[in-house]
């Protein structure tokens, strides 16, 4: 196996695009998946966004499609040959932008369709003919039903974030979409954070003798992310955020909340306090969602207050910090949320604000990421907080595992991250995730993992740990690089 793209013998237009992207060597998932995909085999790949997964499937698929490349203006000469399905609009858009960049010197046409925006412009592009179609399931079905696209020549199917795509809420849509594809001779690639026995079983029915590519260990959080848990009553949470931002000199951050209502409310409060803030949640129009993201990327807003709609898949470089204003109800969402920072090898900070009633949820995170978590008390300038209550001294394994109270569960609607129309959505079952620091580095044949960073390095704190360890106060320099 080699880590250099040049050994893949990619067609010149694709190789040129890769070079223009500045990629020097393959990431682990690329080094393992690209040669296999080039041979035409089905793949079950364990990888999250941020690992170079998109290029891992897109480059070999584009290469395989080069035999069909043509400059004809006839739509019939540009049938859909590759279908990439993604669970969220933002992820679909991001994947499409990457694939467009990889295909830009070829005559292969790439487009993306997702819900929440006008169908007409999408229809025009679809009718003109496209070889690579990236879509969210709900909107794709709308286009299929409107006969705007025909999928009878699809040769390649990719299920991105397959754990979500095979989720019970999406499965009926997925099955319907697959029923429109030609039978036989199809190459199917499935990328998922983890492969639970259930996903393997389901996937087995869609794949033929798949090659399993797993370069991850389960449920790791990126070693480049410094994780902090601060005790905070609801009324103090905004002050804690401001203090961390000030102490660390952090300019931009994502702030995750559990409900759409809370998201809007917090964004308005921060705005009133003079912070440049935007809100991103499922009740916003797609146009507003994209605008909020764009404003954040351009540095026009400093704080993006969001629900889990923004937790998955988004690859925004240089997000120095993520705050969990609310501890997520599902520990898996914690891993996704903090994955928005510390990307591409940069250092990142993830701060979770913990109120006493969040005890169990912190325990769930502790179990998932297999790390002992310490809830610290940050000394606020005007009203010093005492050490965290005794309750935080409990060990995770001592706590009963029960579901979040129904009321809270309803308030939190993780499905607002999904694109399936309401009536198509079934029950929501969060998918297990993992994250491997190994992915964060360029691929090296004999690479070894770095130990997860869990060293104290935050602003002045009083530690009140789950294991009741009271450690001395200390001040350590901030960790940030300006990006990569
Ligand atoms: P993805 O996991 O596909 O969302 O990719 C995450 C980020 O890594 C994107 O910004 C890609 O442009 C970038 N990327 C993908 N492959 C490579 C590579 N081989 N070298 C450097 N960056 C890469």
XYZ file of C-alpha atoms in Angstrom, residues 82-387:
306
model
C -23.374 7.579 -9.366
C -25.810 8.302 -6.559
C -24.515 9.563 -3.219
C -27.070 9.693 -0.412
C -26.468 11.746 2.719
C -28.712 12.280 5.740
C -28.479 16.051 6.145
C -28.722 18.914 3.704
C -25.529 20.509 4.914
C -23.589 17.292 4.555
C -24.985 16.677 1.075
C -23.974 20.190 0.067
C -20.489 19.774 1.469
C -19.937 16.396 -0.182
C -21.169 17.817 -3.484
C -18.792 20.744 -3.285
C -15.886 18.381 -2.734
C -16.865 16.115 -5.601
C -17.353 19.123 -7.875
C -13.819 20.193 -7.057
C -12.441 16.716 -7.846
C -14.391 16.572 -11.133
C -13.871 20.135 -12.271
C -11.402 19.344 -15.051
C -13.518 16.501 -16.416
C -16.740 16.616 -18.413
C -18.508 14.632 -15.709
C -21.387 16.639 -14.298
C -22.037 16.770 -10.576
C -25.071 18.192 -8.804
C -26.764 18.126 -5.464
C -30.434 18.112 -4.481
C -31.800 18.591 -0.989
C -35.010 19.780 0.588
C -35.995 23.123 2.021
C -35.350 25.066 -1.159
C -37.154 25.540 -4.452
C -37.222 22.405 -6.612
C -37.252 24.297 -9.921
C -33.572 25.171 -10.281
C -32.688 21.601 -9.239
C -35.141 20.267 -11.806
C -33.524 22.270 -14.598
C -30.079 20.923 -13.769
C -31.343 17.348 -13.426
C -33.108 17.518 -16.766
C -29.934 18.762 -18.398
C -28.221 15.513 -17.372
C -25.787 14.785 -14.529
C -23.487 11.834 -13.944
C -23.020 12.241 -10.201
C -26.055 13.040 -8.071
C -25.679 13.811 -4.390
C -28.999 13.894 -2.567
C -30.876 13.736 0.659
C -33.509 10.980 0.481
C -36.683 13.022 0.889
C -35.944 15.493 -1.893
C -34.611 12.785 -4.186
C -37.916 10.917 -3.888
C -39.753 14.142 -4.687
C -37.696 14.464 -7.884
C -38.141 10.811 -8.781
C -41.892 11.099 -8.307
C -41.959 14.259 -10.429
C -39.992 12.326 -13.081
C -37.218 14.895 -12.987
C -34.566 12.232 -12.854
C -34.240 8.650 -13.935
C -32.022 6.279 -12.039
C -32.077 3.286 -14.354
C -28.435 3.684 -15.349
C -26.978 4.052 -11.876
C -23.863 1.914 -11.483
C -22.510 3.262 -8.214
C -24.292 3.968 -4.942
C -22.724 5.547 -1.880
C -24.459 5.706 1.481
C -22.742 8.397 3.472
C -23.209 8.372 7.256
C -24.786 4.975 6.666
C -25.591 4.502 10.319
C -28.168 7.253 9.886
C -29.235 6.153 6.415
C -30.039 2.679 7.708
C -31.810 4.145 10.702
C -35.405 3.142 11.005
C -36.513 6.694 10.139
C -34.735 6.662 6.796
C -34.980 3.020 5.840
C -38.327 3.169 4.015
C -37.101 6.083 1.863
C -33.851 4.320 1.176
C -35.606 1.131 0.175
C -37.861 3.036 -2.185
C -34.929 4.823 -3.767
C -33.027 1.569 -4.214
C -36.082 0.031 -5.857
C -35.683 2.534 -8.706
C -32.129 1.423 -9.421
C -31.238 -1.260 -11.942
C -30.846 -4.719 -10.474
C -27.508 -6.464 -10.577
C -24.119 -5.027 -11.459
C -24.060 -2.195 -9.026
C -21.123 -1.165 -6.884
C -22.250 -0.070 -3.440
C -20.099 1.784 -0.950
C -21.210 2.335 2.557
C -19.479 4.619 5.009
C -20.406 4.640 8.634
C -18.866 5.718 11.891
C -19.229 2.248 13.344
C -20.458 -1.106 12.216
C -22.737 -2.461 14.877
C -23.934 -6.025 14.267
C -27.286 -4.508 13.297
C -25.779 -2.221 10.661
C -23.672 -5.089 9.367
C -26.752 -7.246 9.020
C -28.717 -4.535 7.242
C -25.779 -3.563 5.093
C -25.243 -7.176 4.153
C -28.532 -7.109 2.296
C -27.379 -4.177 0.142
C -23.780 -5.161 -0.490
C -22.187 -8.052 -2.332
C -19.122 -9.609 -0.725
C -18.052 -6.252 0.653
C -14.507 -5.496 1.663
C -14.593 -4.124 5.185
C -12.216 -1.262 5.762
C -11.896 -0.281 9.351
C -9.114 1.962 10.434
C -10.858 3.179 13.548
C -11.265 2.022 17.062
C -14.699 2.580 18.513
C -15.820 5.756 20.151
C -12.615 7.692 20.363
C -12.732 11.443 20.454
C -10.127 13.371 18.526
C -6.880 13.666 20.413
C -6.571 17.228 19.194
C -9.642 18.349 21.141
C -9.198 19.481 24.714
C -12.385 18.587 26.546
C -13.585 20.561 29.548
C -16.671 20.140 31.700
C -17.681 23.149 33.796
C -20.366 23.162 36.439
C -22.821 25.947 35.665
C -26.333 26.803 36.702
C -28.497 27.827 33.749
C -28.288 31.506 34.694
C -24.486 31.421 34.726
C -23.903 29.592 31.478
C -23.562 32.654 29.274
C -21.060 34.162 31.685
C -19.020 30.986 31.667
C -18.945 31.065 27.876
C -17.849 34.693 27.828
C -15.159 34.028 30.393
C -13.735 31.078 28.490
C -13.770 33.109 25.268
C -12.033 36.039 26.991
C -9.505 33.956 28.952
C -8.499 32.005 25.903
C -8.738 34.818 23.404
C -11.073 32.713 21.283
C -12.812 34.575 18.507
C -15.267 32.030 17.106
C -17.240 29.110 18.453
C -20.199 26.810 17.903
C -22.647 26.719 20.813
C -24.860 23.648 20.865
C -28.232 23.614 22.552
C -30.787 20.830 22.769
C -33.894 22.573 21.474
C -34.823 24.846 18.626
C -36.623 27.146 21.037
C -33.595 27.378 23.297
C -31.395 27.947 20.273
C -33.273 31.051 19.153
C -33.545 32.340 22.706
C -29.831 31.984 23.447
C -28.837 33.545 20.137
C -31.016 36.562 20.891
C -29.568 36.924 24.408
C -25.995 36.782 23.151
C -26.844 39.237 20.406
C -28.259 41.619 23.015
C -24.983 41.311 24.908
C -23.222 42.653 21.845
C -21.831 39.389 20.466
C -22.094 38.763 16.736
C -24.323 35.719 16.753
C -26.342 33.593 14.322
C -28.771 30.769 15.022
C -28.997 27.535 13.056
C -31.783 25.060 13.698
C -34.320 22.939 11.884
C -37.118 25.514 11.912
C -34.995 27.934 9.903
C -35.414 27.877 6.161
C -32.665 26.198 4.212
C -31.656 29.570 2.885
C -31.282 30.919 6.425
C -29.329 27.814 7.468
C -26.870 28.146 4.628
C -26.556 31.906 5.179
C -25.808 31.423 8.887
C -23.076 28.902 8.049
C -21.670 31.128 5.351
C -21.590 34.134 7.687
C -19.721 32.047 10.239
C -17.245 30.798 7.639
C -16.618 34.363 6.449
C -16.079 35.560 10.009
C -19.118 37.841 9.886
C -20.504 36.183 13.002
C -18.474 34.926 15.918
C -20.907 32.591 17.613
C -23.074 30.064 15.820
C -25.765 28.864 18.178
C -27.109 25.617 16.817
C -28.998 22.423 17.459
C -27.647 19.047 16.416
C -28.565 19.937 12.850
C -25.001 21.270 12.726
C -23.414 18.438 14.686
C -22.901 15.961 11.913
C -20.573 16.027 9.062
C -19.840 19.720 8.697
C -16.244 20.331 7.811
C -15.519 23.915 8.726
C -11.877 24.499 9.299
C -10.657 26.658 12.143
C -13.561 26.411 14.564
C -11.449 26.999 17.658
C -14.094 25.994 20.184
C -17.359 24.195 20.667
C -19.589 24.813 23.670
C -22.291 22.463 24.795
C -24.653 24.957 26.398
C -26.825 21.910 27.060
C -25.320 18.496 27.624
C -26.629 16.436 24.694
C -29.260 13.837 25.517
C -27.432 11.251 23.467
C -23.783 10.681 24.242
C -23.154 9.971 20.559
C -24.159 13.532 19.751
C -21.426 14.724 22.097
C -18.818 13.044 19.902
C -20.324 14.564 16.777
C -20.591 18.022 18.311
C -17.031 18.212 19.546
C -15.879 16.851 16.198
C -16.646 20.312 14.775
C -13.457 21.587 16.406
C -9.904 20.293 16.335
C -10.272 19.355 12.681
C -7.487 18.542 10.269
C -4.913 18.342 13.036
C -5.643 21.785 14.527
C -6.120 22.078 18.263
C -9.625 22.638 19.522
C -11.474 23.215 22.744
C -14.763 21.576 23.681
C -16.484 23.001 26.751
C -19.564 21.364 28.181
C -21.674 23.270 30.696
C -23.048 20.910 33.276
C -25.925 21.646 35.599
C -26.582 19.274 38.515
C -29.458 17.570 36.722
C -27.079 16.605 33.878
C -25.261 14.113 36.037
C -26.496 11.029 34.238
C -25.881 12.468 30.792
C -22.259 13.213 31.674
C -21.992 9.643 32.901
C -23.257 8.400 29.554
C -20.597 10.430 27.746
C -17.951 9.115 30.106
C -18.976 5.578 29.280
C -19.076 6.163 25.559
C -15.710 7.828 25.251
C -14.222 5.596 27.925
C -12.630 8.448 29.819
C -12.965 9.606 33.360
C -14.486 13.089 33.186
C -13.943 15.807 35.694
C -16.527 18.517 36.180
C -14.667 21.666 37.130
C -15.954 24.878 38.609
C -14.806 27.943 36.771
C -14.241 30.974 38.996
C -16.467 33.651 37.560
C -15.141 37.129 38.127
C -18.043 38.757 39.921
C -19.666 35.842 41.652
C -17.212 33.085 42.468
C -18.825 29.688 42.248
C -18.144 27.070 44.881
C -16.909 23.596 44.157
